[in-house]
N, CA, C and O atoms as a MOPAC input file, in Angstrom:
PM7 MOZYME 1SCF
protein

 N    -19.07600 1   -19.64100 1     8.73800 1
 C    -19.38100 1   -19.51500 1     6.67200 1
 C    -20.47200 1   -19.24700 1     6.26300 1
 O    -21.44600 1   -19.95500 1     6.52000 1
 N    -20.53200 1   -18.21800 1     5.57400 1
 C    -22.30100 1   -17.97700 1     4.93400 1
 C    -22.59900 1   -18.51100 1     3.70000 1
 O    -22.75900 1   -17.62600 1     2.86000 1
 N    -22.78100 1   -20.03500 1     3.12800 1
 C    -22.83600 1   -20.28800 1     1.48900 1
 C    -24.12100 1   -20.01100 1     0.78100 1
 O    -25.19000 1   -20.33000 1     1.30100 1
 N    -24.04500 1   -19.31000 1    -0.62500 1
 C    -25.41700 1   -18.63600 1    -1.05200 1
 C    -25.70200 1   -20.11800 1    -1.95000 1
 O    -25.05900 1   -20.86500 1    -2.68800 1
 N    -26.77000 1   -20.04000 1    -1.51200 1
 C    -27.97000 1   -21.21200 1    -2.77900 1
 C    -28.06800 1   -21.04800 1    -3.77500 1
 O    -28.26500 1   -19.85400 1    -4.00000 1
 N    -28.04300 1   -21.62500 1    -4.60200 1
 C    -29.27800 1   -21.46000 1    -5.92400 1
 C    -30.58200 1   -22.46500 1    -6.30000 1
 O    -30.50500 1   -23.36400 1    -5.46300 1
 N    -31.23600 1   -22.61300 1    -6.79000 1
 C    -31.85900 1   -23.15300 1    -6.55000 1
 C    -32.72900 1   -23.87000 1    -7.60400 1
 O    -33.87500 1   -23.72900 1    -7.17800 1
 N    -32.76000 1   -24.30300 1    -8.32100 1
 C    -33.35900 1   -25.30200 1    -9.19400 1
 C    -35.06300 1   -26.57300 1    -8.83800 1
 O    -35.18800 1   -27.44000 1    -7.97300 1
 N    -36.07600 1   -26.11600 1    -9.94400 1
 C    -37.38000 1   -26.16000 1    -9.05800 1
 C    -37.44800 1   -26.87300 1   -10.82300 1
 O    -37.29300 1   -26.20800 1   -11.84700 1
 N    -37.71200 1   -28.32400 1   -10.75400 1
 C    -38.04300 1   -28.87500 1   -11.98100 1
 C    -40.04800 1   -29.16200 1   -11.32700 1
 O    -40.86400 1   -29.38000 1   -12.22200 1
 N    -40.40800 1   -29.13400 1   -10.30500 1
 C    -40.82500 1   -30.36800 1    -9.96600 1
 C    -42.60300 1   -29.18000 1   -10.17900 1
 O    -42.68100 1   -28.06800 1    -9.65700 1
 N    -43.46400 1   -29.64700 1   -10.80500 1
 C    -44.60200 1   -28.94900 1   -10.27400 1
 C    -44.58400 1   -28.22200 1    -9.21300 1
 O    -43.64400 1   -27.84600 1    -8.51400 1
 N    -46.02200 1   -28.00300 1    -9.12500 1
 C    -46.88000 1   -27.23100 1    -8.21200 1
 C    -47.39500 1   -27.69100 1    -6.63000 1
 O    -47.47200 1   -27.34800 1    -5.45100 1
 N    -47.83200 1   -29.35300 1    -8.18900 1
 C    -48.74400 1   -29.87300 1    -7.10100 1
 C    -48.60700 1   -31.03500 1    -7.93700 1
 O    -48.28700 1   -31.02700 1    -9.12600 1
 N    -48.91500 1   -32.19400 1    -7.11000 1
 C    -49.06600 1   -34.01700 1    -7.51800 1
 C    -46.82400 1   -34.16900 1    -7.28600 1
 O    -46.48700 1   -35.00900 1    -8.12000 1
 N    -46.02700 1   -33.85100 1    -6.80800 1
 C    -44.76100 1   -34.21700 1    -6.43700 1
 C    -44.52300 1   -33.63500 1    -4.94100 1
 O    -45.29500 1   -32.85200 1    -4.38700 1
 N    -43.54800 1   -34.05300 1    -4.48600 1
 C    -43.12100 1   -33.08500 1    -3.26900 1
 C    -41.48200 1   -32.74100 1    -4.27800 1
 O    -40.48400 1   -33.25800 1    -3.77600 1
 N    -41.28900 1   -32.04500 1    -5.40300 1
 C    -40.09900 1   -31.23300 1    -5.52800 1
 C    -40.30900 1   -30.30400 1    -5.09600 1
 O    -39.34400 1   -29.99800 1    -4.39600 1
 N    -41.50000 1   -29.12800 1    -5.04700 1
 C    -41.72900 1   -28.29800 1    -4.96700 1
 C    -41.83400 1   -27.98900 1    -3.58100 1
 O    -41.36600 1   -26.96100 1    -3.09000 1
 N    -42.15300 1   -28.45000 1    -3.24800 1
 C    -42.73900 1   -28.36400 1    -2.00400 1
 C    -41.04400 1   -28.75800 1    -0.82700 1
 O    -40.73700 1   -28.53000 1     0.34300 1
 N    -40.57000 1   -29.23700 1    -1.67500 1
 C    -39.59200 1   -29.81300 1    -1.25300 1
 C    -38.32000 1   -28.45300 1    -0.98500 1
 O    -37.73800 1   -28.06600 1     0.02900 1
 N    -38.27900 1   -28.06300 1    -2.28900 1
 C    -37.28700 1   -26.84600 1    -1.92600 1
 C    -38.10900 1   -26.09100 1    -1.61800 1
 O    -37.84000 1   -25.15400 1    -2.37100 1
 N    -39.20500 1   -25.69200 1    -0.87400 1
 C    -39.75300 1   -25.15000 1    -0.28800 1
 C    -39.58100 1   -25.24400 1     1.36500 1
 O    -39.93500 1   -24.54000 1     2.31000 1
 N    -38.93300 1   -26.34900 1     1.22400 1
 C    -38.48900 1   -25.63600 1     2.90300 1
 C    -37.04100 1   -26.11200 1     3.02000 1
 O    -36.42800 1   -25.99500 1     4.08100 1
 N    -36.67200 1   -26.47500 1     2.27700 1
 C    -35.20600 1   -26.08400 1     1.82100 1
 C    -34.64500 1   -24.73700 1     2.11100 1
 O    -33.96800 1   -24.24900 1     3.01600 1
 N    -35.13800 1   -24.35500 1     1.09300 1
 C    -35.16900 1   -22.71100 1     0.93500 1
 C    -35.13100 1   -22.29800 1     2.17900 1
 O    -34.07000 1   -21.75300 1     2.48400 1
 N    -36.29100 1   -22.40700 1     3.38300 1
 C    -36.36500 1   -21.80000 1     4.97200 1
 C    -35.29100 1   -22.31600 1     5.46200 1
 O    -34.31100 1   -21.62700 1     5.18200 1
 N    -35.11300 1   -22.99900 1     5.91800 1
 C    -34.11300 1   -24.22500 1     6.92000 1
 C    -32.82700 1   -23.49300 1     6.13200 1
 O    -32.28700 1   -22.63100 1     6.82600 1
 N    -32.29800 1   -23.66900 1     4.93100 1
 C    -30.97400 1   -22.28300 1     4.25300 1
 C    -31.02000 1   -21.68000 1     4.96200 1
 O    -30.39400 1   -21.91100 1     5.99600 1
 N    -32.03000 1   -20.20500 1     4.77000 1
 C    -32.21300 1   -19.06000 1     5.53500 1
 C    -32.56000 1   -19.01400 1     6.80600 1
 O    -33.00500 1   -18.03100 1     7.39900 1
 N    -32.38600 1   -19.94300 1     7.18000 1
 C    -32.97600 1   -19.81600 1     9.14800 1
 C    -31.63900 1   -20.54900 1     9.46300 1
 O    -31.20300 1   -19.92700 1    10.43200 1
 N    -30.83300 1   -21.45300 1     9.18800 1
 C    -29.31100 1   -21.67300 1     8.97000 1
 C    -28.37900 1   -20.40800 1     9.23300 1
 O    -27.37600 1   -20.25500 1     9.93000 1
 N    -29.15900 1   -19.50200 1     8.33700 1
 C    -27.85000 1   -18.03600 1     8.23500 1
 C    -27.51400 1   -17.76900 1     6.66000 1
 O    -27.28000 1   -16.67000 1     6.15700 1
 N    -27.54600 1   -19.12700 1     5.95100 1
 C    -26.85400 1   -18.58700 1     4.43600 1
 C    -28.21600 1   -18.53100 1     3.65800 1
 O    -29.26800 1   -19.07500 1     3.99300 1
 N    -27.97200 1   -17.74100 1     2.52400 1
 C    -28.66100 1   -17.26000 1     1.65100 1
 C    -28.98900 1   -17.71400 1     0.33900 1
 O    -28.28600 1   -18.40500 1    -0.39800 1
 N    -30.19200 1   -17.22900 1     0.11100 1
 C    -30.78100 1   -17.98200 1    -1.83200 1
 C    -30.82900 1   -17.07500 1    -2.37100 1
 O    -31.41100 1   -16.06000 1    -1.99100 1
 N    -30.08400 1   -17.25100 1    -3.64000 1
 C    -29.54000 1   -16.17600 1    -4.32200 1
 C    -30.61300 1   -16.18500 1    -5.58500 1
 O    -30.81200 1   -15.27700 1    -6.39300 1
 N    -31.24800 1   -17.49500 1    -5.50900 1
 C    -32.17600 1   -17.42000 1    -6.51100 1
 C    -33.31100 1   -18.75100 1    -6.69700 1
 O    -32.81500 1   -19.77700 1    -6.23100 1
 N    -34.24300 1   -18.89700 1    -7.07800 1
 C    -35.13800 1   -19.89400 1    -7.11900 1
 C    -35.41600 1   -19.95600 1    -8.79100 1
 O    -36.14900 1   -19.03800 1    -9.15700 1
 N    -34.94900 1   -20.90700 1    -9.92900 1
 C    -35.19100 1   -20.84600 1   -10.83300 1
 C    -36.38400 1   -21.89300 1   -10.98600 1
 O    -36.73400 1   -22.72700 1   -10.15100 1
 N    -37.05400 1   -21.59900 1   -12.54600 1
 C    -38.13200 1   -22.64000 1   -11.69000 1
 C    -38.15400 1   -23.24300 1   -13.16900 1
 O    -37.57900 1   -22.52400 1   -13.98600 1
 N    -38.87300 1   -24.78100 1   -13.82600 1
 C    -38.26100 1   -24.69900 1   -15.22600 1
 C    -38.86500 1   -26.05200 1   -15.41800 1
 O    -39.10900 1   -26.80900 1   -14.47800 1
 N    -39.09600 1   -26.32400 1   -16.66800 1
 C    -40.12100 1   -27.22600 1   -16.87700 1
 C    -41.09600 1   -27.40400 1   -16.23700 1
 O    -41.11500 1   -26.32600 1   -15.64400 1
 N    -42.28000 1   -28.14100 1   -15.74000 1
 C    -42.87800 1   -27.74900 1   -14.47000 1
 C    -43.25300 1   -27.71600 1   -14.05000 1
 O    -44.40900 1   -27.97900 1   -13.72100 1
 N    -41.57200 1   -26.93600 1   -13.47400 1
 C    -41.73800 1   -26.36300 1   -12.33100 1
 C    -42.13600 1   -24.56000 1   -12.10300 1
 O    -42.26000 1   -23.84900 1   -11.10600 1
 N    -42.25600 1   -24.29700 1   -13.75300 1
 C    -43.33400 1   -23.29000 1   -14.14400 1
 C    -44.62600 1   -23.00700 1   -13.33800 1
 O    -45.00700 1   -21.95900 1   -12.81600 1
 N    -45.12500 1   -24.08900 1   -13.37800 1
 C    -46.20700 1   -23.70700 1   -12.13500 1
 C    -46.16100 1   -23.64700 1   -11.17900 1
 O    -47.00200 1   -24.34700 1   -10.61600 1
 N    -45.58300 1   -23.14500 1   -10.60800 1
 C    -45.04400 1   -22.62000 1    -9.41500 1
 C    -45.87900 1   -21.38300 1    -9.02100 1
 O    -46.59700 1   -21.16100 1    -8.04600 1
 N    -45.50800 1   -20.57300 1   -10.22500 1
 C    -45.54700 1   -19.21300 1   -10.14000 1
 C    -47.24700 1   -19.04600 1   -11.33000 1
 O    -47.67900 1   -18.16800 1   -12.07600 1
 N    -47.55300 1   -19.93600 1   -11.05400 1
 C    -49.53500 1   -19.55800 1   -11.42900 1
 C    -49.87300 1   -18.85800 1   -10.59800 1
 O    -49.25100 1   -19.43900 1    -9.70800 1
 N    -50.69300 1   -17.49600 1    -9.73400 1
 C    -51.36400 1   -16.99000 1    -9.24400 1
 C    -53.17300 1   -17.10000 1    -9.35800 1
 O    -54.14900 1   -16.61100 1    -8.78900 1
 N    -52.90700 1   -17.98100 1   -10.37000 1
 C    -54.90800 1   -18.91600 1   -10.27900 1
 C    -54.66000 1   -20.77300 1   -10.30700 1
 O    -54.80200 1   -21.75400 1   -11.03700 1
 N    -54.22900 1   -20.38500 1    -9.03300 1
 C    -53.64800 1   -22.08800 1    -8.18700 1
 C    -54.37500 1   -21.83700 1    -7.12500 1
 O    -54.13300 1   -20.97000 1    -6.28500 1
 N    -55.27700 1   -22.58500 1    -7.13600 1
 C    -56.66700 1   -22.63300 1    -5.87400 1
 C    -56.83400 1   -23.46300 1    -5.50700 1
 O    -57.87600 1   -24.02800 1    -5.84100 1
 N    -55.60700 1   -24.33400 1    -4.24100 1
 C    -55.12500 1   -25.45600 1    -3.51500 1
 C    -56.65600 1   -24.89000 1    -3.11100 1
 O    -57.30500 1   -25.44300 1    -2.22300 1
 N    -57.52200 1   -27.24000 1    -1.79100 1
 C    -58.17500 1   -26.82900 1    -1.61900 1
 C    -57.50900 1   -25.75100 1     0.51200 1
 O    -56.75300 1   -24.83300 1     0.83000 1
 N    -58.14700 1   -26.41500 1     1.00400 1
 C    -58.74600 1   -24.60500 1     2.59400 1
 C    -57.99400 1   -26.23900 1     2.77800 1
 O    -59.00600 1   -26.72300 1     2.27100 1
 N    -57.45600 1   -27.00200 1     2.94900 1
 C    -56.95800 1   -28.37200 1     4.18500 1
 C    -55.21800 1   -27.90600 1     3.21000 1
 O    -54.10700 1   -28.06600 1     3.71600 1
 N    -55.38800 1   -27.53300 1     2.27000 1
 C    -53.69100 1   -27.96300 1     1.72300 1
 C    -53.07500 1   -26.24000 1     1.82800 1
 O    -53.63000 1   -25.14700 1     1.93900 1
 N    -51.58500 1   -26.72300 1     1.72000 1
 C    -50.97700 1   -25.87500 1     1.56700 1
 C    -51.04700 1   -25.15700 1     0.64300 1
 O    -51.26300 1   -25.70900 1    -0.43600 1
 N    -50.88100 1   -23.46200 1     0.65700 1
 C    -51.23100 1   -22.96800 1    -0.83300 1
 C    -49.39300 1   -22.73500 1    -1.79200 1
 O    -49.51800 1   -21.52900 1    -2.00300 1
 N    -48.45000 1   -22.97100 1    -2.20500 1
 C    -47.43400 1   -23.56700 1    -2.11500 1
 C    -47.52500 1   -21.86200 1    -2.79300 1
 O    -47.14000 1   -20.99500 1    -2.00800 1
 N    -47.89500 1   -21.49200 1    -3.86100 1
 C    -47.90500 1   -20.69600 1    -4.06400 1
 C    -47.61400 1   -19.96700 1    -3.51100 1
 O    -46.47400 1   -19.57400 1    -3.75800 1
 N    -48.38800 1   -19.23200 1    -2.36200 1
 C    -48.21600 1   -17.81800 1    -1.51900 1
 C    -47.62500 1   -18.36700 1    -0.72600 1
 O    -47.43200 1   -17.62000 1     0.23300 1
 N    -47.06600 1   -19.65000 1    -0.55300 1
 C    -45.67300 1   -19.85100 1     0.57800 1
 C    -44.24400 1   -19.44300 1    -0.68200 1
 O    -43.08600 1   -19.38500 1    -0.27000 1
 N    -44.42700 1   -19.31000 1    -1.48900 1
 C    -43.23000 1   -18.48400 1    -2.31000 1
 C    -43.19900 1   -17.34300 1    -2.07000 1
 O    -42.27800 1   -16.78300 1    -1.47500 1
 N    -44.48600 1   -16.66800 1    -2.61400 1
 C    -44.55000 1   -15.12300 1    -2.58000 1
 C    -43.79400 1   -14.65400 1    -1.15600 1
 O    -43.21500 1   -13.58900 1    -0.93800 1
 N    -43.97600 1   -15.72300 1    -0.31500 1
 C    -44.10900 1   -14.66700 1     0.87200 1
 C    -42.45100 1   -15.26000 1     1.41200 1
 O    -42.05500 1   -14.41000 1     2.21000 1
 N    -41.91200 1   -15.82200 1     1.34000 1
 C    -40.33500 1   -16.44000 1     0.95700 1
 C    -39.69300 1   -15.38000 1     0.56300 1
 O    -38.61500 1   -15.19200 1     1.12800 1
 N    -40.08500 1   -14.45600 1    -0.40500 1
 C    -39.41500 1   -13.82200 1    -1.52300 1
 C    -39.82900 1   -12.60400 1    -1.26300 1
 O    -39.25200 1   -11.60700 1    -1.69600 1
 N    -40.98400 1   -12.56800 1    -0.44900 1
 C    -40.89000 1   -10.78700 1     0.38800 1
 C    -39.99200 1   -10.61400 1     1.23000 1
 O    -38.98600 1    -9.97700 1     0.91600 1
 N    -40.18700 1   -11.26100 1     2.78000 1
 C    -39.48600 1   -11.64700 1     3.24400 1
 C    -38.01000 1   -11.51100 1     3.49900 1
 O    -37.43300 1   -10.82000 1     4.33900 1
 N    -37.38100 1   -12.57800 1     2.30400 1
 C    -36.16100 1   -12.78700 1     2.34100 1
 C    -35.51900 1   -12.22900 1     1.14400 1
 O    -34.55400 1   -12.89600 1     0.77100 1
 N    -35.72400 1   -11.43200 1     0.60400 1
 C    -35.15000 1   -10.86900 1    -0.48100 1
 C    -34.80900 1   -12.18300 1    -2.06500 1
 O    -33.96900 1   -12.32000 1    -2.95400 1
 N    -36.18500 1   -12.92700 1    -1.54900 1
 C    -35.30900 1   -13.81300 1    -3.05500 1
 C    -35.74700 1   -13.88200 1    -4.56900 1
 O    -36.17600 1   -15.03500 1    -4.59000 1
 N    -35.83100 1   -13.64900 1    -5.18700 1
 C    -35.51700 1   -13.82300 1    -6.46900 1
 C    -36.70900 1   -15.30200 1    -6.87300 1
 O    -36.87100 1   -16.26000 1    -6.11600 1
 N    -37.25600 1   -15.15800 1    -7.94000 1
 C    -38.39100 1   -16.11000 1    -8.53700 1
 C    -38.49600 1   -15.88400 1    -9.58800 1
 O    -39.26000 1   -14.98900 1    -9.94600 1
 N    -37.52500 1   -16.85100 1   -10.76800 1
 C    -37.16900 1   -16.39200 1   -11.66800 1
 C    -37.71600 1   -18.37500 1   -12.38700 1
 O    -37.34900 1   -19.53500 1   -12.19900 1
 N    -38.95000 1   -17.48500 1   -13.37600 1
 C    -39.40300 1   -19.44600 1   -13.70600 1
 C    -39.50300 1   -18.63800 1   -15.77200 1
 O    -40.25500 1   -17.82200 1   -16.30500 1
 N    -38.12500 1   -19.59000 1   -16.34700 1
 C    -38.01200 1   -19.85300 1   -17.72900 1
 C    -39.17700 1   -19.40400 1   -18.53600 1
 O    -40.22100 1   -20.05000 1   -18.62000 1
 N    -38.95300 1   -18.27700 1   -19.12200 1
 C    -39.86400 1   -18.33300 1   -19.70800 1
 C    -40.91700 1   -19.43700 1   -21.04700 1
 O    -42.09700 1   -19.67600 1   -21.30200 1
 N    -39.88200 1   -19.71700 1   -21.43400 1
 C    -40.18100 1   -21.00100 1   -22.70200 1
 C    -40.25200 1   -21.83200 1   -21.76800 1
 O    -39.35600 1   -22.66500 1   -21.90600 1
 N    -40.80700 1   -22.00000 1   -20.97700 1
 C    -41.81900 1   -23.64100 1   -20.60900 1
 C    -42.84200 1   -23.59000 1   -20.22200 1
 O    -43.84200 1   -24.29100 1   -20.37700 1
 N    -42.40200 1   -21.82900 1   -19.12500 1
 C    -44.03700 1   -20.47900 1   -18.96600 1
 C    -45.17500 1   -21.13400 1   -20.60300 1
 O    -46.12800 1   -21.84600 1   -20.92400 1
 N    -44.23000 1   -20.30700 1   -21.06500 1
 C    -45.84400 1   -20.19900 1   -21.98300 1
 C    -46.41800 1   -21.29800 1   -22.73100 1
 O    -47.51200 1   -21.26400 1   -23.29300 1
 N    -45.51400 1   -22.39500 1   -22.70100 1
 C    -45.60500 1   -24.01700 1   -23.04900 1
 C    -47.28200 1   -24.67600 1   -22.85400 1
 O    -48.28800 1   -25.26100 1   -23.25700 1
 N    -46.24400 1   -23.74900 1   -21.54700 1
 C    -47.92800 1   -23.90600 1   -20.74700 1
 C    -48.90600 1   -23.72000 1   -20.12700 1
 O    -49.52200 1   -24.29400 1   -19.22800 1
 N    -49.04200 1   -22.38700 1   -21.00000 1
 C    -49.66900 1   -21.34800 1   -20.38500 1
 C    -49.76600 1   -19.93800 1   -19.48200 1
 O    -50.69100 1   -19.12900 1   -19.41700 1
 N    -48.61200 1   -19.94800 1   -18.88700 1
 C    -48.07500 1   -19.62400 1   -17.72200 1
 C    -47.61700 1   -18.16700 1   -18.49300 1
 O    -46.58200 1   -17.91000 1   -19.10900 1
 N    -48.74300 1   -17.37200 1   -18.22300 1
 C    -47.81900 1   -15.85100 1   -18.95800 1
 C    -48.40000 1   -14.35600 1   -17.71700 1
 O    -49.25500 1   -14.24200 1   -16.83800 1
 N    -47.12900 1   -13.28100 1   -18.46200 1
 C    -47.75900 1   -12.34200 1   -17.34200 1
 C    -47.90000 1   -11.39500 1   -17.98700 1
 O    -47.88700 1   -11.53700 1   -19.20900 1
 N    -48.05400 1   -10.30200 1   -17.51000 1
 C    -49.87200 1    -9.27100 1   -18.55000 1
 C    -48.26500 1    -8.59400 1   -19.62300 1
 O    -48.55600 1    -7.71800 1   -20.43800 1
 N    -46.83100 1    -8.99700 1   -19.56300 1
 C    -47.19100 1    -8.15700 1   -21.04100 1
 C    -46.40000 1    -9.62700 1   -21.98600 1
 O    -46.61800 1    -9.34500 1   -23.16400 1
 N    -45.89300 1   -10.51500 1   -21.96000 1
 C    -46.51200 1   -12.01800 1   -22.54300 1
 C    -48.29000 1   -12.41700 1   -23.31600 1
 O    -48.55800 1   -12.88600 1   -24.42300 1
 N    -48.89300 1   -12.13600 1   -22.56900 1
 C    -50.39500 1   -12.22800 1   -22.84600 1
 C    -50.61700 1   -11.37800 1   -23.67600 1
 O    -51.01300 1   -11.62500 1   -24.81400 1
 N    -50.26600 1    -9.61700 1   -22.96300 1
 C    -50.63600 1    -9.57100 1   -24.74300 1
 C    -50.61700 1    -9.35800 1   -25.73300 1
 O    -51.56400 1    -9.38300 1   -26.51900 1
 N    -48.51700 1    -8.85300 1   -26.11600 1
 C    -48.21000 1    -9.81100 1   -26.91700 1
 C    -49.09800 1   -11.41800 1   -28.07200 1
 O    -49.33500 1   -11.56700 1   -29.27100 1
 N    -49.24300 1   -12.02700 1   -27.17500 1
 C    -49.56400 1   -12.64300 1   -27.32400 1
 C    -51.21100 1   -13.38900 1   -27.37500 1
 O    -51.68100 1   -14.52600 1   -27.40500 1
 N    -51.72400 1   -11.93000 1   -27.36000 1
 C    -53.41300 1   -11.59500 1   -27.63300 1
 C    -53.96100 1   -12.40600 1   -27.26500 1
 O    -54.84900 1   -12.79000 1   -28.02600 1
 N    -53.79000 1   -13.26600 1   -25.75500 1
 C    -55.13400 1   -13.35200 1   -25.17100 1
 C    -55.60300 1   -12.94700 1   -23.54200 1
 O    -54.94600 1   -12.44400 1   -22.63000 1
 N    -56.49300 1   -13.22900 1   -23.58500 1
 C    -57.07300 1   -12.46700 1   -22.92900 1
 C    -56.87700 1   -12.15700 1   -21.08300 1
 O    -57.40100 1   -11.24800 1   -20.43900 1
 N    -56.16000 1   -13.00500 1   -20.69100 1
 C    -55.50400 1   -12.79600 1   -19.37800 1
 C    -54.39000 1   -13.34000 1   -18.69700 1
 O    -53.82600 1   -14.21500 1   -19.35400 1
 N    -53.79900 1   -13.05800 1   -17.38300 1
 C    -52.36900 1   -13.48400 1   -16.86000 1
 C    -52.20500 1   -14.00700 1   -15.84500 1
 O    -52.66300 1   -13.40600 1   -14.87300 1
 N    -51.59000 1   -15.15600 1   -15.62400 1
 C    -51.95600 1   -15.40100 1   -14.40200 1
 C    -50.58400 1   -15.38700 1   -13.72100 1
 O    -50.61200 1   -15.65900 1   -12.52100 1
 N    -49.13500 1   -15.06500 1   -14.37800 1
 C    -47.61800 1   -14.32800 1   -13.64000 1
 C    -47.93500 1   -13.60500 1   -12.85400 1
 O    -49.14900 1   -13.75500 1   -12.71700 1
 N    -47.35700 1   -12.39500 1   -11.80100 1
 C    -47.15300 1   -11.50700 1   -11.06100 1
 C    -46.05300 1   -11.51100 1   -10.32900 1
 O    -45.38200 1   -12.49800 1   -10.02500 1
 N    -45.84200 1   -10.25500 1   -10.00700 1
 C    -44.03800 1   -10.85000 1    -9.46700 1
 C    -45.24300 1   -11.23000 1    -7.82000 1
 O    -46.39800 1   -11.18200 1    -7.39700 1
 N    -44.01700 1   -11.54300 1    -7.53400 1
 C    -42.44300 1   -11.33700 1    -7.00500 1
 C    -41.91600 1   -12.70100 1    -8.02700 1
 O    -40.82200 1   -13.26400 1    -8.06300 1
 N    -42.98000 1   -12.91400 1    -8.69000 1
 C    -42.82700 1   -13.89000 1    -9.84300 1
 C    -41.68400 1   -13.95700 1   -11.32300 1
 O    -42.29200 1   -14.19400 1   -12.36700 1
 N    -40.81200 1   -13.85200 1   -11.40800 1
 C    -40.73500 1   -13.19700 1   -12.55100 1
 C    -39.99600 1   -14.19000 1   -14.28800 1
 O    -39.36500 1   -15.24700 1   -14.27600 1
 N    -40.27100 1   -13.60500 1   -15.16800 1
 C    -40.08100 1   -14.58800 1   -16.44600 1
 C    -39.06400 1   -14.14000 1   -16.68300 1
 O    -38.91300 1   -12.93500 1   -16.88300 1
 N    -38.08600 1   -15.02900 1   -16.71900 1
 C    -36.65900 1   -15.07000 1   -17.19300 1
 C    -35.53900 1   -16.06200 1   -18.08900 1
 O    -35.21900 1   -17.06400 1   -17.45000 1
 N    -35.10100 1   -15.98600 1   -19.01700 1
 C    -34.47200 1   -16.75400 1   -20.24100 1
 C    -33.45400 1   -17.28900 1   -19.15200 1
 O    -33.12000 1   -17.01100 1   -18.00000 1
 N    -33.11600 1   -18.27700 1   -20.21300 1
 C    -31.90600 1   -19.69400 1   -19.42600 1
 C    -30.86700 1   -18.64700 1   -19.09200 1
 O    -30.41700 1   -18.90200 1   -17.97500 1
 N    -30.22500 1   -17.41000 1   -19.69300 1
 C    -29.38300 1   -16.41000 1   -18.94600 1
 C    -29.04100 1   -15.91500 1   -18.10600 1
 O    -27.90000 1   -15.49800 1   -17.90500 1
 N    -30.59000 1   -15.80700 1   -16.96000 1
 C    -30.49600 1   -16.03500 1   -15.43200 1
 C    -30.23100 1   -17.00200 1   -14.80400 1
 O    -29.71000 1   -16.99200 1   -13.68900 1
 N    -30.75800 1   -18.58400 1   -15.84100 1
 C    -29.76500 1   -19.29700 1   -14.13000 1
 C    -28.37800 1   -19.66300 1   -14.75300 1
 O    -27.43600 1   -19.70500 1   -13.96200 1
 N    -28.16800 1   -19.89400 1   -15.88700 1
 C    -26.19600 1   -19.64000 1   -16.14700 1
 C    -26.26800 1   -18.77300 1   -14.98200 1
 O    -26.08100 1   -19.42600 1   -13.95600 1
 N    -26.54500 1   -17.08400 1   -14.69400 1
 C    -25.90000 1   -16.13500 1   -13.89500 1
 C    -26.03900 1   -17.12800 1   -12.58000 1
 O    -25.04100 1   -17.13700 1   -11.85900 1
 N    -27.18500 1   -17.99500 1   -12.15700 1
 C    -27.00400 1   -18.24000 1   -10.98700 1
 C    -25.99100 1   -19.30400 1   -10.15700 1
 O    -25.57800 1   -19.39900 1    -9.00100 1
 N    -25.86100 1   -19.91200 1   -11.19100 1
 C    -25.17000 1   -20.60300 1   -11.87300 1
 C    -23.85600 1   -20.70900 1   -11.10100 1
 O    -23.53300 1   -21.40000 1   -10.13500 1
 N    -23.30700 1   -19.95000 1   -11.71400 1
 C    -21.89100 1   -18.67100 1   -11.76100 1
 C    -21.85400 1   -18.19900 1   -10.52300 1
 O    -20.98700 1   -18.54600 1    -9.72100 1
 N    -23.16400 1   -17.03300 1   -10.14700 1
 C    -22.54200 1   -17.13600 1    -8.10700 1
 C    -22.71200 1   -17.89300 1    -7.32700 1
 O    -22.11900 1   -17.97600 1    -6.25100 1
 N    -23.69900 1   -18.69500 1    -7.80700 1
 C    -24.24900 1   -19.10300 1    -5.99300 1
 C    -22.99300 1   -20.31200 1    -5.73400 1
 O    -22.95200 1   -21.04700 1    -6.72100 1
 N    -21.90600 1   -20.73200 1    -4.61200 1
 C    -21.36300 1   -21.44200 1    -3.76800 1
 C    -22.32800 1   -23.44300 1    -4.27300 1
 O    -22.00800 1   -24.61300 1    -4.48600 1
 N    -23.57500 1   -22.53400 1    -4.20200 1
 C    -24.43000 1   -24.55600 1    -4.20600 1
 C    -25.07500 1   -24.41100 1    -5.07700 1
 O    -25.55400 1   -23.28600 1    -5.22500 1
 N    -25.47100 1   -25.71800 1    -6.29300 1
 C    -26.81200 1   -25.30800 1    -7.05800 1
 C    -27.17400 1   -26.30900 1    -6.39000 1
 O    -26.34200 1   -27.20600 1    -6.25100 1
 N    -28.40900 1   -26.45300 1    -5.82300 1
 C    -29.07200 1   -27.96000 1    -5.28800 1
 C    -30.83500 1   -28.18500 1    -6.79300 1
 O    -31.52200 1   -27.28500 1    -7.27700 1
 N    -30.91500 1   -29.57200 1    -7.00400 1
 C    -32.33800 1   -28.90900 1    -8.04100 1
 C    -33.05800 1   -30.57000 1    -7.18900 1
 O    -32.59100 1   -31.56300 1    -6.63100 1
 N    -34.69800 1   -29.91500 1    -7.63200 1
 C    -35.96600 1   -30.25200 1    -6.91600 1
 C    -36.74700 1   -30.53400 1    -8.21200 1
 O    -37.92900 1   -30.87500 1    -8.15900 1

């Protein structure tokens, strides 16, 4: 029996182990034949969407790993738009609307509202918060 999981990631891309633990959990779930119906990045977790993050060469590029997971397994990566904007995490459209010179979010990460989180909570068999 396959179980679908929704992941809520509140930990930053670096500085805690929450985001990396969520990524490793997602990989393990998929390896076991279960599904990830989506990942929602909230609070400081929105920093995972910043493609301008540049880890040292001897560190894992967690942003790139999330992108690879999304590309290979069709996992949706939703980022809370309100939390992201407060932290300077903007996609091209939001940056243009805010009259900012640049942006730092691009697909497969998507800026989404809390309605997307609610939908994930209603459709997943299990919800895990990191």
